Coordinates of C-alpha atoms and ligand atoms in Angstrom, one line a residue:
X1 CA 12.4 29.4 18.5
X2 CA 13.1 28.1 15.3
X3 CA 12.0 24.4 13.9
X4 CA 12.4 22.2 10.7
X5 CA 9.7 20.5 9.9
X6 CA 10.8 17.6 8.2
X7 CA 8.1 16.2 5.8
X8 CA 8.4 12.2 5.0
X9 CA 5.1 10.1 4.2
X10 CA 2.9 12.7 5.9
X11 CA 2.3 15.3 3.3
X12 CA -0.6 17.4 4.3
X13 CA -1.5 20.0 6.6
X14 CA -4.6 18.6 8.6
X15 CA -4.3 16.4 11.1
X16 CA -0.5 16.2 11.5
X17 CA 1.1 16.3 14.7
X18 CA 4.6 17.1 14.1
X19 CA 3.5 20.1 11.9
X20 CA 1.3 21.2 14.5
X21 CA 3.5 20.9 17.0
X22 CA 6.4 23.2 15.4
X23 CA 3.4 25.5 14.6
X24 CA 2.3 26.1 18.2
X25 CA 5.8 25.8 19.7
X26 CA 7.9 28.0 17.6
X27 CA 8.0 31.3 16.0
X28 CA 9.7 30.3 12.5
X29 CA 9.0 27.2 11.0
X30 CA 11.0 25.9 7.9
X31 CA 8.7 22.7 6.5
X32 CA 11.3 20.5 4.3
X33 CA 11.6 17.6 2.2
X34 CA 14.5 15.3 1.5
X35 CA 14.3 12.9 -2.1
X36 CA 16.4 9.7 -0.7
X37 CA 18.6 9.7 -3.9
X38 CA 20.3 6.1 -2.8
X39 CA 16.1 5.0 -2.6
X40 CA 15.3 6.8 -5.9
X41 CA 18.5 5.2 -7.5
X42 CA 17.3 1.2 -6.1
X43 CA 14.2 1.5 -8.4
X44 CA 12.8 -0.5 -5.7
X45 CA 9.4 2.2 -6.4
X46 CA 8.5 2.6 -9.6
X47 CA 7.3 5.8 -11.9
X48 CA 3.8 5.5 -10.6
X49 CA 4.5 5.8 -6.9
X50 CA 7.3 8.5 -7.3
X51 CA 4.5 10.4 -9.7
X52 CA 2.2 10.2 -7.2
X53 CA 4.6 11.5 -4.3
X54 CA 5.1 14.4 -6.7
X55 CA 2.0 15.5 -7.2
X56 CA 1.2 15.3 -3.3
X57 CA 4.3 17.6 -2.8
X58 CA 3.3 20.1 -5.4
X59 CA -0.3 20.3 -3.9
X60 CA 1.2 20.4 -0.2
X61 CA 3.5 23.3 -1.7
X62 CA 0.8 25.0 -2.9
X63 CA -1.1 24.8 0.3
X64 CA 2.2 25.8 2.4
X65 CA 2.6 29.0 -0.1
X66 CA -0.7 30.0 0.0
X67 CA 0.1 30.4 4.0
X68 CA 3.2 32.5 3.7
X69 CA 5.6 29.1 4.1
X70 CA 8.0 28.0 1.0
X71 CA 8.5 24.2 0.7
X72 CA 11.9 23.6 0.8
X73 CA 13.8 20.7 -1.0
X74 CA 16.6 18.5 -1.1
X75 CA 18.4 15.9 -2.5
X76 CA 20.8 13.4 -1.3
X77 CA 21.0 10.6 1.9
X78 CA 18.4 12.2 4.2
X79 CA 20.8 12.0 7.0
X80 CA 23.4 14.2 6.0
X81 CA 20.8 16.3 4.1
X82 CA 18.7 17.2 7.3
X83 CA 21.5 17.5 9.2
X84 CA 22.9 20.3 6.8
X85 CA 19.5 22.1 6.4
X86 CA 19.5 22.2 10.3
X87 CA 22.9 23.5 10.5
X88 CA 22.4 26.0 7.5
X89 CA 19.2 27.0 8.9
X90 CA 20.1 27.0 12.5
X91 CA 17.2 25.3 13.9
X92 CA 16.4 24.4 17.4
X93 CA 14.1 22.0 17.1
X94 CA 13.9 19.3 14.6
X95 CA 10.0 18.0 14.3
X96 CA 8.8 14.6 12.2
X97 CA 6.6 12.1 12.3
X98 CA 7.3 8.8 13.1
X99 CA 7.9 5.7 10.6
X100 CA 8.4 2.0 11.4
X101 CA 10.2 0.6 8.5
X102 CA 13.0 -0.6 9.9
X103 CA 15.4 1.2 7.5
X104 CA 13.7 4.6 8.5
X105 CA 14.0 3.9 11.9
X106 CA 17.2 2.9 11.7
X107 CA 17.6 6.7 8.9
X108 CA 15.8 8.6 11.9
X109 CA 17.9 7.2 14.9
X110 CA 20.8 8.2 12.6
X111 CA 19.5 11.7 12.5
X112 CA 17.9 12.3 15.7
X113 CA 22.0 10.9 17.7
X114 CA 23.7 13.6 14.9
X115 CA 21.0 16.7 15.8
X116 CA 20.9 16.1 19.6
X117 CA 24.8 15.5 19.1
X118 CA 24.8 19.7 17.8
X119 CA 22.9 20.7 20.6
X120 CA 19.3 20.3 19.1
X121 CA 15.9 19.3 20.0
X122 CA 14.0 16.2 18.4
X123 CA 10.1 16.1 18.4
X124 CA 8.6 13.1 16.9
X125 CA 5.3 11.8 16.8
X126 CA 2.9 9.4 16.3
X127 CA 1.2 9.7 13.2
X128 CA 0.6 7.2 10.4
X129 CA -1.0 4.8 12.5
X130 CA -3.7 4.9 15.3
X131 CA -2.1 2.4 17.4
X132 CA 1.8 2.4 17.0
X133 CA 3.1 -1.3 17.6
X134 CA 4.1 -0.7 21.5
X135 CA 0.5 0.6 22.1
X136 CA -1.4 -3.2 21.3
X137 CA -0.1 -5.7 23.1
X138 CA -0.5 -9.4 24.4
X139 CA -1.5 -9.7 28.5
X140 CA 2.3 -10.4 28.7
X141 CA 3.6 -7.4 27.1
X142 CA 4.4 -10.0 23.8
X143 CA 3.4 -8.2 20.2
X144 CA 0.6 -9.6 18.8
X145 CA 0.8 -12.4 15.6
X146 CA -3.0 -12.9 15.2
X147 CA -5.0 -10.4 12.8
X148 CA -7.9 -11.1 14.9
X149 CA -6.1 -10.9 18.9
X150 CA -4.5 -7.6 17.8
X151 CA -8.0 -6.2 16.2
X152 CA -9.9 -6.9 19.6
X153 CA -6.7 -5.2 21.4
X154 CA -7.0 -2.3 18.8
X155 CA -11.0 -1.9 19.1
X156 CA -10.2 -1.7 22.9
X157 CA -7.7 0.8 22.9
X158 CA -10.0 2.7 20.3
X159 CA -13.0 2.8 23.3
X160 CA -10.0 4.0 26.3
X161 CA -8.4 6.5 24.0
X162 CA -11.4 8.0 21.8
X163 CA -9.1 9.2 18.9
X164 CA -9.3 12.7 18.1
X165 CA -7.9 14.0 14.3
X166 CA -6.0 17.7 14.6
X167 CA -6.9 20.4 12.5
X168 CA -5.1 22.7 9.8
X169 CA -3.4 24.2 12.4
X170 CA -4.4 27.8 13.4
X171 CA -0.4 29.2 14.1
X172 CA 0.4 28.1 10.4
X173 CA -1.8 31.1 9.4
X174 CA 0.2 33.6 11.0
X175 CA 3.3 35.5 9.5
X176 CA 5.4 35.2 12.2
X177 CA 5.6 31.9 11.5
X178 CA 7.6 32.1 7.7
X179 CA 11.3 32.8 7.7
X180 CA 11.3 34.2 4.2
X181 CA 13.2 31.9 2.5
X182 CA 13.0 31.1 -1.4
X183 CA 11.1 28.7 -3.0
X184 CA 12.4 26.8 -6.1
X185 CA 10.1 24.6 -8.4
X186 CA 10.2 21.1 -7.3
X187 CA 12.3 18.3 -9.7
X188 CA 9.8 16.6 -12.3
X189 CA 10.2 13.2 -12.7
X190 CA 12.3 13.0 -15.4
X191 CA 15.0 14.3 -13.0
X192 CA 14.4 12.0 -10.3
X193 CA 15.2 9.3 -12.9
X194 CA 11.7 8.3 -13.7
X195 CA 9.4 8.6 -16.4
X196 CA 6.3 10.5 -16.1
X197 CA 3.1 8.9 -15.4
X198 CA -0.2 10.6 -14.8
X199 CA -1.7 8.9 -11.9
X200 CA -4.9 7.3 -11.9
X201 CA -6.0 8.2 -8.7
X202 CA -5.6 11.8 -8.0
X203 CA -2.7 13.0 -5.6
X204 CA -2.3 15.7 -2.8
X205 CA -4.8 16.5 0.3
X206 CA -7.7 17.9 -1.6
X207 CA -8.1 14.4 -3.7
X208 CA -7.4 12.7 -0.6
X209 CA -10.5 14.4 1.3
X210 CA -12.8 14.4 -2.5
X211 CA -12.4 10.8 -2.8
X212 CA -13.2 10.1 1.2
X213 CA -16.4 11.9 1.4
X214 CA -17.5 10.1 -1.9
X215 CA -16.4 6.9 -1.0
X216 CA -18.4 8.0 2.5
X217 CA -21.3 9.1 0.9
X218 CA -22.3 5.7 -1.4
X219 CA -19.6 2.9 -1.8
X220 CA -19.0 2.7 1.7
X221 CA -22.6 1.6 2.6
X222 CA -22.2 -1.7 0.4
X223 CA -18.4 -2.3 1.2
X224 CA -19.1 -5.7 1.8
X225 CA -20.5 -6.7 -1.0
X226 CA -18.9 -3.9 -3.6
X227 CA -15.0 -4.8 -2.5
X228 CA -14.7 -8.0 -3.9
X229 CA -16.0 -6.9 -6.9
X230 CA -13.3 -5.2 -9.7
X231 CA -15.5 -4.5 -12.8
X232 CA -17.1 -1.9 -10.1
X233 CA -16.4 1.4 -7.9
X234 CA -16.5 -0.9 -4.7
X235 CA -14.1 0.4 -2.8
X236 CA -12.1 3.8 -1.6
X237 CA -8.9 3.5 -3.4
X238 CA -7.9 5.9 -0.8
X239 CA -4.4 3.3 -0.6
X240 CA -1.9 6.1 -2.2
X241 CA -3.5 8.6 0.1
X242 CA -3.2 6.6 3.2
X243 CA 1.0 5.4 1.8
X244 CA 2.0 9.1 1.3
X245 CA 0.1 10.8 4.4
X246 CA -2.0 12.8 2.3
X247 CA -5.1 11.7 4.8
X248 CA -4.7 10.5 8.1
X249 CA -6.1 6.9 8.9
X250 CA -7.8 8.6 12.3
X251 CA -10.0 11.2 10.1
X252 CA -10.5 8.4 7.5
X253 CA -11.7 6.9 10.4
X254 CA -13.8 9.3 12.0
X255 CA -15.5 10.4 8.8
X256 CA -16.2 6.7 8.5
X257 CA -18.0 6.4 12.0
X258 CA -19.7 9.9 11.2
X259 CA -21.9 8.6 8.5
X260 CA -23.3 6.0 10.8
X261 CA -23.9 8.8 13.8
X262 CA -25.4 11.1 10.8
X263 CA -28.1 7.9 10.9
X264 CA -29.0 8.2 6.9
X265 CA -31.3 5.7 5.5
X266 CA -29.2 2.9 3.8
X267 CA -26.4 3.3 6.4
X268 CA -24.8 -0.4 7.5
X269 CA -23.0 -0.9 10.4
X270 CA -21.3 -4.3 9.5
X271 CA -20.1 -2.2 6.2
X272 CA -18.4 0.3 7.7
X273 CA -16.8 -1.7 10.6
X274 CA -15.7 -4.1 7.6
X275 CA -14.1 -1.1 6.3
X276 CA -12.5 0.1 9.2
X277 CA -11.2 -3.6 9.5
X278 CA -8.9 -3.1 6.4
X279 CA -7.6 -0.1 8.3
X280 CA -6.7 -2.1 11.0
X281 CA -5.3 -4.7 9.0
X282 CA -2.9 -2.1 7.7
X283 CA -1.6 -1.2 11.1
X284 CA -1.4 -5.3 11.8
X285 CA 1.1 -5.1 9.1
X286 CA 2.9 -2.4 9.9
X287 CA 3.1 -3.9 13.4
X288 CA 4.4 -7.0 12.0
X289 CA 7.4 -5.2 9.9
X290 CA 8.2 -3.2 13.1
X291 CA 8.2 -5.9 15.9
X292 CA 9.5 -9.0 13.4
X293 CA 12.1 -7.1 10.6
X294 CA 13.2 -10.4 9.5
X295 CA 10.1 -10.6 7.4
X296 CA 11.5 -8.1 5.1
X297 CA 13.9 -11.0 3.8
X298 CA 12.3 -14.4 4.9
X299 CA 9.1 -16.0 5.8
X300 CA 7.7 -15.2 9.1
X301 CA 7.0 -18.5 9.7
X302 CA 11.0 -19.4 9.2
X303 CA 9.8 -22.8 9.1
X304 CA 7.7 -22.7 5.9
X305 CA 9.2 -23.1 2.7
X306 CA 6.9 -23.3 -0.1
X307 CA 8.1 -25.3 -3.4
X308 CA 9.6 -23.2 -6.2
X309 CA 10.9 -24.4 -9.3
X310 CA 14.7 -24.5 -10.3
X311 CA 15.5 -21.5 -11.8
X312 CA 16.0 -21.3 -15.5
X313 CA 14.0 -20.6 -18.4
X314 CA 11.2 -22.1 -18.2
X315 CA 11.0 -20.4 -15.1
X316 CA 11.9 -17.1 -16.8
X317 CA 9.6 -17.5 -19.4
X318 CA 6.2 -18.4 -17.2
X319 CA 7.2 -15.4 -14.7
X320 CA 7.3 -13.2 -17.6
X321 CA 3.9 -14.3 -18.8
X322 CA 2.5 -13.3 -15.2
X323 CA 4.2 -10.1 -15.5
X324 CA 3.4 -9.3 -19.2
X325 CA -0.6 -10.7 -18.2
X326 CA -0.5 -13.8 -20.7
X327 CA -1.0 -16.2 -18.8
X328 CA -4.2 -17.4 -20.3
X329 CA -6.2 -17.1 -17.4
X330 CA -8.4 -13.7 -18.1
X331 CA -8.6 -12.8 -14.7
X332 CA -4.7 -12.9 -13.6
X333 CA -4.2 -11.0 -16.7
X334 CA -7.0 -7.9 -16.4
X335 CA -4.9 -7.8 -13.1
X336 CA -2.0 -8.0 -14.3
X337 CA -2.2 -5.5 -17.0
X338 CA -4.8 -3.5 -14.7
X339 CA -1.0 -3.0 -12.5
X340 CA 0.9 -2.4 -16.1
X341 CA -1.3 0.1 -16.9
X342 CA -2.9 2.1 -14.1
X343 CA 0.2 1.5 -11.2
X344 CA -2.8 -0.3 -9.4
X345 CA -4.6 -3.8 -8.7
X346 CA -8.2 -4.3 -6.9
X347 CA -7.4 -5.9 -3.6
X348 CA -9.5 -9.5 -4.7
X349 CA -7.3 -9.3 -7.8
X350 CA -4.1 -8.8 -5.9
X351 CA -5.0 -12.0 -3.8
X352 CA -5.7 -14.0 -7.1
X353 CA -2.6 -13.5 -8.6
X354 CA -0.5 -13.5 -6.0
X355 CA -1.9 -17.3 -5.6
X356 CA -1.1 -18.1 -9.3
X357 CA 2.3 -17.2 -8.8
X358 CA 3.2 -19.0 -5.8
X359 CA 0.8 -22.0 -5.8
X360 CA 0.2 -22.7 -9.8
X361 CA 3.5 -21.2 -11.0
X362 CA 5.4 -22.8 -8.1
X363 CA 7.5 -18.6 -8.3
X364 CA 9.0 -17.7 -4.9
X365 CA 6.5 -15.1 -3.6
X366 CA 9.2 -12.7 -3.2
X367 CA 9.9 -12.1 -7.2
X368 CA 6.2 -11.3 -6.9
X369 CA 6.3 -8.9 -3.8
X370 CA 9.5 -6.8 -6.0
X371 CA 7.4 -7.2 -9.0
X372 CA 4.4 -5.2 -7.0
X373 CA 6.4 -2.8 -5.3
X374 CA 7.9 -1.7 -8.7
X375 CA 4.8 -0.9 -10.2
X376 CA 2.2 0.0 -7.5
X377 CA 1.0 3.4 -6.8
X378 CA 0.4 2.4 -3.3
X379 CA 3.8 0.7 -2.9
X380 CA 3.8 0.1 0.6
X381 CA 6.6 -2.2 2.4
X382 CA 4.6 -3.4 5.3
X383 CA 0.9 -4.0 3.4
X384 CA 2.7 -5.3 0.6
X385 CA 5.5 -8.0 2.4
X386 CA 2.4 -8.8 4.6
X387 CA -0.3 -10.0 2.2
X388 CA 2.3 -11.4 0.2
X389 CA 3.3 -13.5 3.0
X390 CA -0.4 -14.0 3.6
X391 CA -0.5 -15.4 -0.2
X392 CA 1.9 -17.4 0.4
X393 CA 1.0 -19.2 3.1
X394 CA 4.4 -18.3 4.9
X395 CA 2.5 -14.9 7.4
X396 CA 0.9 -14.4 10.4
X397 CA -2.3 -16.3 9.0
X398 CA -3.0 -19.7 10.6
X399 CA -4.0 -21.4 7.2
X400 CA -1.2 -23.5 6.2
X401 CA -0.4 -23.4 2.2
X402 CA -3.6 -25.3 1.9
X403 CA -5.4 -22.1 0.7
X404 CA -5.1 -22.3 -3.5
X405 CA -7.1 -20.0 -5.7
X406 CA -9.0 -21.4 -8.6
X407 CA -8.6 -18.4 -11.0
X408 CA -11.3 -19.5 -13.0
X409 CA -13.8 -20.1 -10.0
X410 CA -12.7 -16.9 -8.8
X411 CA -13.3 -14.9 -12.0
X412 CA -16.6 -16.6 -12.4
X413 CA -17.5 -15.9 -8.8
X414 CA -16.6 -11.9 -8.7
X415 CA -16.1 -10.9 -12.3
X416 CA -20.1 -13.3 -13.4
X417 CA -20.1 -10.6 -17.1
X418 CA -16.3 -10.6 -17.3
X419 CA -16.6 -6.8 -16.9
X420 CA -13.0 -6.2 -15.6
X421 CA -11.7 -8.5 -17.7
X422 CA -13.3 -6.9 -21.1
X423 CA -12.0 -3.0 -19.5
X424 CA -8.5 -4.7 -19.6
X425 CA -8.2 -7.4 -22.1
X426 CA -9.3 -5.7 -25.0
X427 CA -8.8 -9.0 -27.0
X428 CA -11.5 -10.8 -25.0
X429 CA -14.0 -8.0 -25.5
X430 CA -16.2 -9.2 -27.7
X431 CA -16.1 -13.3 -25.9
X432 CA -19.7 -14.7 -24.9
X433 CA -20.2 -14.2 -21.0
X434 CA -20.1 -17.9 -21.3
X435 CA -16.6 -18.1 -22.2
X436 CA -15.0 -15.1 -20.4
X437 CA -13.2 -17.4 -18.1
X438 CA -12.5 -20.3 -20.3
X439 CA -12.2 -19.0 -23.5
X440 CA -9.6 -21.7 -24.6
X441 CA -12.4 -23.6 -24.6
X442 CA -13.9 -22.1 -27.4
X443 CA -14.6 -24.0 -30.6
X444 CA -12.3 -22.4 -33.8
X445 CA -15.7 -21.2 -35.2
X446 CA -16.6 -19.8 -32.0
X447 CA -13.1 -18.1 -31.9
X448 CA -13.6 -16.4 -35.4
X449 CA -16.9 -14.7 -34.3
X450 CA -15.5 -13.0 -31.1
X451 CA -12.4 -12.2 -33.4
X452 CA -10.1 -13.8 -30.8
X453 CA -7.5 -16.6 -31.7
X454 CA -6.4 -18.8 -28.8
X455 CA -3.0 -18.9 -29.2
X456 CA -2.9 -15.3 -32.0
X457 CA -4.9 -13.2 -30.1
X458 CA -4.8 -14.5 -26.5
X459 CA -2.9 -16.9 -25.2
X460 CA -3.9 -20.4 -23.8
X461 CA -3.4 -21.4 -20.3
X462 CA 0.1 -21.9 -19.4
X463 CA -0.2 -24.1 -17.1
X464 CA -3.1 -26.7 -16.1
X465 CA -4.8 -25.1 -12.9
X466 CA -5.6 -28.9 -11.6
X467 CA -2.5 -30.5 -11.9
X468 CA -0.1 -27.7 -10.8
X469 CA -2.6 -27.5 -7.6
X470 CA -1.9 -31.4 -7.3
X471 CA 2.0 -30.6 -7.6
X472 CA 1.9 -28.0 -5.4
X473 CA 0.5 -30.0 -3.0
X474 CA 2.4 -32.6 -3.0
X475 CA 5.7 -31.1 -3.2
X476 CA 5.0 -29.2 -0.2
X477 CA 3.6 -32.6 1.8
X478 CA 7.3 -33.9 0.6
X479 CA 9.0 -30.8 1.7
X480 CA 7.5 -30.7 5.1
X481 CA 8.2 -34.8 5.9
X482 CA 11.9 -35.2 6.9
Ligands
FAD501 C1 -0.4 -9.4 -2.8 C2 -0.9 -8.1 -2.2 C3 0.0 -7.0 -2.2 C4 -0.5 -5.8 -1.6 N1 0.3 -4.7 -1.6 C5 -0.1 -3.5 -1.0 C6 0.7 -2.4 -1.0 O1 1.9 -2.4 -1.4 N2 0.2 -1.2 -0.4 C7 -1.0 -1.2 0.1 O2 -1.5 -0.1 0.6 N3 -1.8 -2.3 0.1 C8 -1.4 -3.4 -0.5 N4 -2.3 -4.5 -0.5 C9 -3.5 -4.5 0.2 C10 -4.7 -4.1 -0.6 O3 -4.8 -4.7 -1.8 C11 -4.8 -2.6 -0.9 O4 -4.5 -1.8 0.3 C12 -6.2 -2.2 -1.4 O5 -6.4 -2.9 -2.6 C13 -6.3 -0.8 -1.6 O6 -7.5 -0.5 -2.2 P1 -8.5 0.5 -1.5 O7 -7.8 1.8 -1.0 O8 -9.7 0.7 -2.4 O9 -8.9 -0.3 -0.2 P2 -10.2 -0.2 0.8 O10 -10.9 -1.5 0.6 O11 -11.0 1.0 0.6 O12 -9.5 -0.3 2.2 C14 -9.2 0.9 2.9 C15 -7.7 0.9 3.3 O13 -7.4 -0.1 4.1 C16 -6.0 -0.6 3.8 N5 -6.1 -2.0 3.4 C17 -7.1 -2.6 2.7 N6 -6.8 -3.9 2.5 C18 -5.6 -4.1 3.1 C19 -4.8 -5.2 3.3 N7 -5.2 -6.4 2.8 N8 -3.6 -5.1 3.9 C20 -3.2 -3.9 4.4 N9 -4.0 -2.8 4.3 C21 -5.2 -2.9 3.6 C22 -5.5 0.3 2.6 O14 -4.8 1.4 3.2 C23 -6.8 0.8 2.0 O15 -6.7 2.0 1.4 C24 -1.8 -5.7 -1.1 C25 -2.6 -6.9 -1.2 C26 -2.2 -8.0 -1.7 C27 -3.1 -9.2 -1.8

C-alpha cells in the first residue's frame, strides 16, 4: 500500500501519529508539504513566522533524507495540490494530522470528500493537542467556556487516559518504505514573498528538544517566579516549536512531569504544574476557536463592546506610536520593539500592551490581534484571538473590562532595574533605575546626563495613563446603560 503523508503544523518525526501510522501501515510512504499560496499572498503571517516554518521544513528534510525519504513540495491551494499529488502519485491512503482552525477544517473536509470521492482512504489524527475539543466536556455534553472548569475536565481526562508520546518511528528506517522520488531544494523566503529573517529562537525538531531539556533542567524549577519577568530567561520560548509541531505538547509534557519523578533537589511541584497550566491554556483556546468560530470576527461575549475612538488621524497617529514603540511608556515600547525586532514578545509584556491599546488608547483590540499575527514568530490564530479577547475584556474570562494595566506599575513591579527596557530602548540606557519608568519626569539637567531628551530622544507619554483609565471607564459604564 502506498500513503501520502501530508505534513501541515506537525513537522517532525517523533511523536507523530499520522506519520507513524502511514509508516506501520504501508509499504511506500511519500511525506509532502503544500505552501498555501492564497495564505502566503494574505500577509496575514509575517517574515518571521514563515522564516521559522522554513527552517523547520529544511531540518525535517534533512531528517526525512537521512532515512532514505525525499520531502516533497508544493505550491498552490492545498486542496487541489494534494489532490494532484495523490492522483500523480497514486496513493491509497491519504494520512494527516488534524487542525481546528475553522478554515483548515473546512480545507481538510474539502480534501478528505475529493480523495474518498477517487476511491481513497483518509487517516487523520489527533495530534496538536492532548485533549481535542469533543474529548473535555461539560456533565451535559456542552463545550466548556471557563479556563478553570475545562482545566479540572482536562487534569481528569489526563489521570483516565495516562498520555503516552510515540517514538521516531521504527518502519521509517527501512527501505522499503522510500518510493525513490526526487528531491528539490525547498523555496527561500524571498520566493515565498517574504523577506528573510534569521529567527531568534532556533527552528526544526532538534532546537525544539535542545531548548526543552534546558528549559527542563533550570528555568522550569522557578517558572513561577521567572515568567513574569522579561529582562530574564524565565520561561521556555518553546511557542514557535509548539505553533509549527516541531515538539509535541504530550512529550513537552511528559518531560515536564519527568523532572519531578527524577526527584532532584530544587524540583517544585507548583512550578511545573504552573507550567503545564499554560499548556492547557493553549488547548482552552484552541477549544474556543473550534467550538465558537465566531470569535475569529467578533467578541465572544457578542454583548461586549468596548469604547474605541472614531477613526481618523489622531487615531492613526497614536496606533502608529504603539506599533513603532513610542509611546512614551518604556515598557510598551521594549515590547513593542522587542516584537519589531526579534518576531517575539514575553507573555507579561504581551498582556501590557495589549491593555494600552484597548483600555488607554481606546484601539479596537482587533487592529492589535492583526498587528501580532503579522509579526509574531509564534503566530498562532487560537492563542492569539484568545488572549486578545482576554485583554480586552470581551473572552471567556469572567472579569468584566474592569481589569486596566498601569504600565508604569507594571514595569516597576516586573522590570524593578529596567533591564528589558535598557536591552530594547537603547535611548533609555543610560536613565537612573529611578527614572526607568517615568523618565518624562526627569529634570532638563537630569536629561542631559543620561544623554536622553524627552521629546528628541524618547518621546513623552502620549497619552495620560489616569485620565484615559477614567475615560475608558466611563465610556464603557455609558455604553453598557441603555
Ligand atoms: C495579546 C497576546 C497575544 C498572544 N498571541 C499568541 C500567539 O499568537 N501564539 C502563541 O503561541 N501564544 C500567544 N500568546 C500567549 C503567550 O504570550 C505565549 O504563548 C508565550 O509568551 C510564549 O512564551 P513561552 O513559549 O516562553 O511560554 P511558556 O511560559 O514557556 O509556556 C509554555 C507554552 O504554553 C503556551 N502558552 C503560554 N501562555 C499561553 C497563553 N496565555 N495562551 C495560550 N497558550 C499559552 C505556549 O504554547 C507556550 O509555549 C499571546 C498572549 C497575549 C497576551
Amino acid at each position: 500500500m502506498r500513503g501520502l503523508m501530508w505534513f501541515r503544523r506537525d513537522l517532525r518525526l517523533a511523536d507523530q501519529p499520522a506519520l507513524s501510522a502511514a509508516c506501520t501501515e504501508c509499504d511506500q510512504v511519500i511525506p509532502l508539504f503544500v505552501f498555501d499560496d492564497p495564505l502566503l499572498q494574505s500577509k496575514e503571517f509575517g517574515a518571521a513566522c514563515v522564516n521559522f516554518m522554513l527552517g523547520s521544513l529544511r531540518e525535517l528534510a534533512t531528517s526525512l533524507e537521512a532515512r532514505g525519504l525525499a520531502l516533497q513540495w508544493r505550491r498552490g491551494d492545498p486542496v487541489e495540490e494534494v489532490v494532484r499529488a495523490a492522483r500523480d502519485w497514486k496513493a491509497d491512503v491519504v494520512y494527516w494530522n488534524r487542525d481546528y482552525e475553522p478554515r483548515a477544517i473546512l480545507r481538510d473536509q474539502l480534501v478528505q470528500r475529493e480523495l474518498e470521492r477517487m476511491g481513497l482512504i483518509v487517516r487523520t489524527f489527533k495530534d496538536h493537542v492532548v485533549f481535542e475539543p469533543q474529548d473535555i466536556r461539560g456533565v451535559s455534553g456542552e463545550p466548556l467556556q471557563r479556563y478553570s472548569a475545562y482545566r479540572a475536565r482536562w487534569w481528569a481526562q489526563w489521570s483516565t487516559h495516562k498520555p503516552r508520546a510515540l517514538p521516531v518511528p521504527a518502519a521509517l528506517r527501512s527501505s522499503k518504505q522510500a518510493m525513490g522520488l526526487p528531491s528539490s531544494p525547498l523555496p527561500s523566503a524571498e520566493e515565498l514573498g517574504y523577506a528573510s529573517f534569521d529567527p531568534w529562537i532556533e527552528p526544526g525538531e532538534q532546537q525544539a528538544w535542545k531548548r526543552l531539556r534546558w528549559f527542563c533542567e533550570g528555568p522550569l524549577h522557578r517558572y513561577g517566579t521567572g515568567r513574569n519577568i522579561p529582562g530574564i530567561e524565565g520561561s521556555s520560548k518553546l511557542s514557535p516549536h509548539f505553533r509549527f509541531g516541531t515538539i509535541s505538547p504530550r512529550a513537552a509534557i511528559l518531560a515536564a512531569l519527568k523532572t519531578l519523578r527524577k526527584g532532584r533537589a530544587g524540583v517544585s511541584r507548583p512550578d511545573v504544574f504552573l507550567w503545564i497550566d499554560e499548556l492547557i491554556w493553549r488547548e482552552f483556546f484552541q477549544q474556543i476557536l473550534a467550538e465558537f468560530p465566531h470569535v475569529i470576527s467578533g467578541p465572544f461575549r457578542r454583548e461586549v463592546a468596548p469604547p474605541v475612538r472614531e477613526p481618523g488621524h489622531e487615531r492613526d497617529r497614536l496606533f502608529q506610536a504603539w506599533c513603532e514603540g513610542k509611546t512614551g511608556y518604556p515598557i510598551v515600547d521594549a515590547g513593542m520593539r522587542q516584537l519589531r525586532q526579534t518576531g517575539w514578545m514575553h507573555n507579561r509584556v504581551r498582556m501590557i500592551v495589549a491593555s494600552f491599546l484597548v483600555k488607554d488608547l481606546r484601539i479596537d483590540w482587533q487592529s492589535g490581534e492583526r498587528y501580532f499575527m503579522a509579526h509574531l514568530l509564534d503566530a498562532d490564530v487560537a492563542a492569539n484571538n484568545g488572549n486578545w479577547q482576554w485583554c480586552a475584556s470581551t473572552g471567556t474570562d469572567a472579569m468584566k473590562g474592569y481589569r486596566i494595566f498601569n504600565p508604569t506599575l507594571q514595569g516597576k513591579k516586573f522590570d524593578p532595574d529596567g533591564l528589558y527596557i535598557r536591552r530594547y530602548v537603547p535611548a533609555l540606557a543610560s536613565v537612573p533605575t529611578a527614572n526607568i519608568h517615568e523618565p518624562h519626569l526627569m529634570a532638563l539637567s537630569e536629561q542631559e546626563e543620561a544623554r536622553c531628551r524627552i521629546g528628541v530622544d524618547y518621546p513623552a507619554p502620549i497619552v495620560d495613563h489616569r485620565q484615559a483609565r477614567e475615560d475608558y471607564l466611563r465610556l464603557s459604564t455609558q455604553k453598557r446603560t441603555p
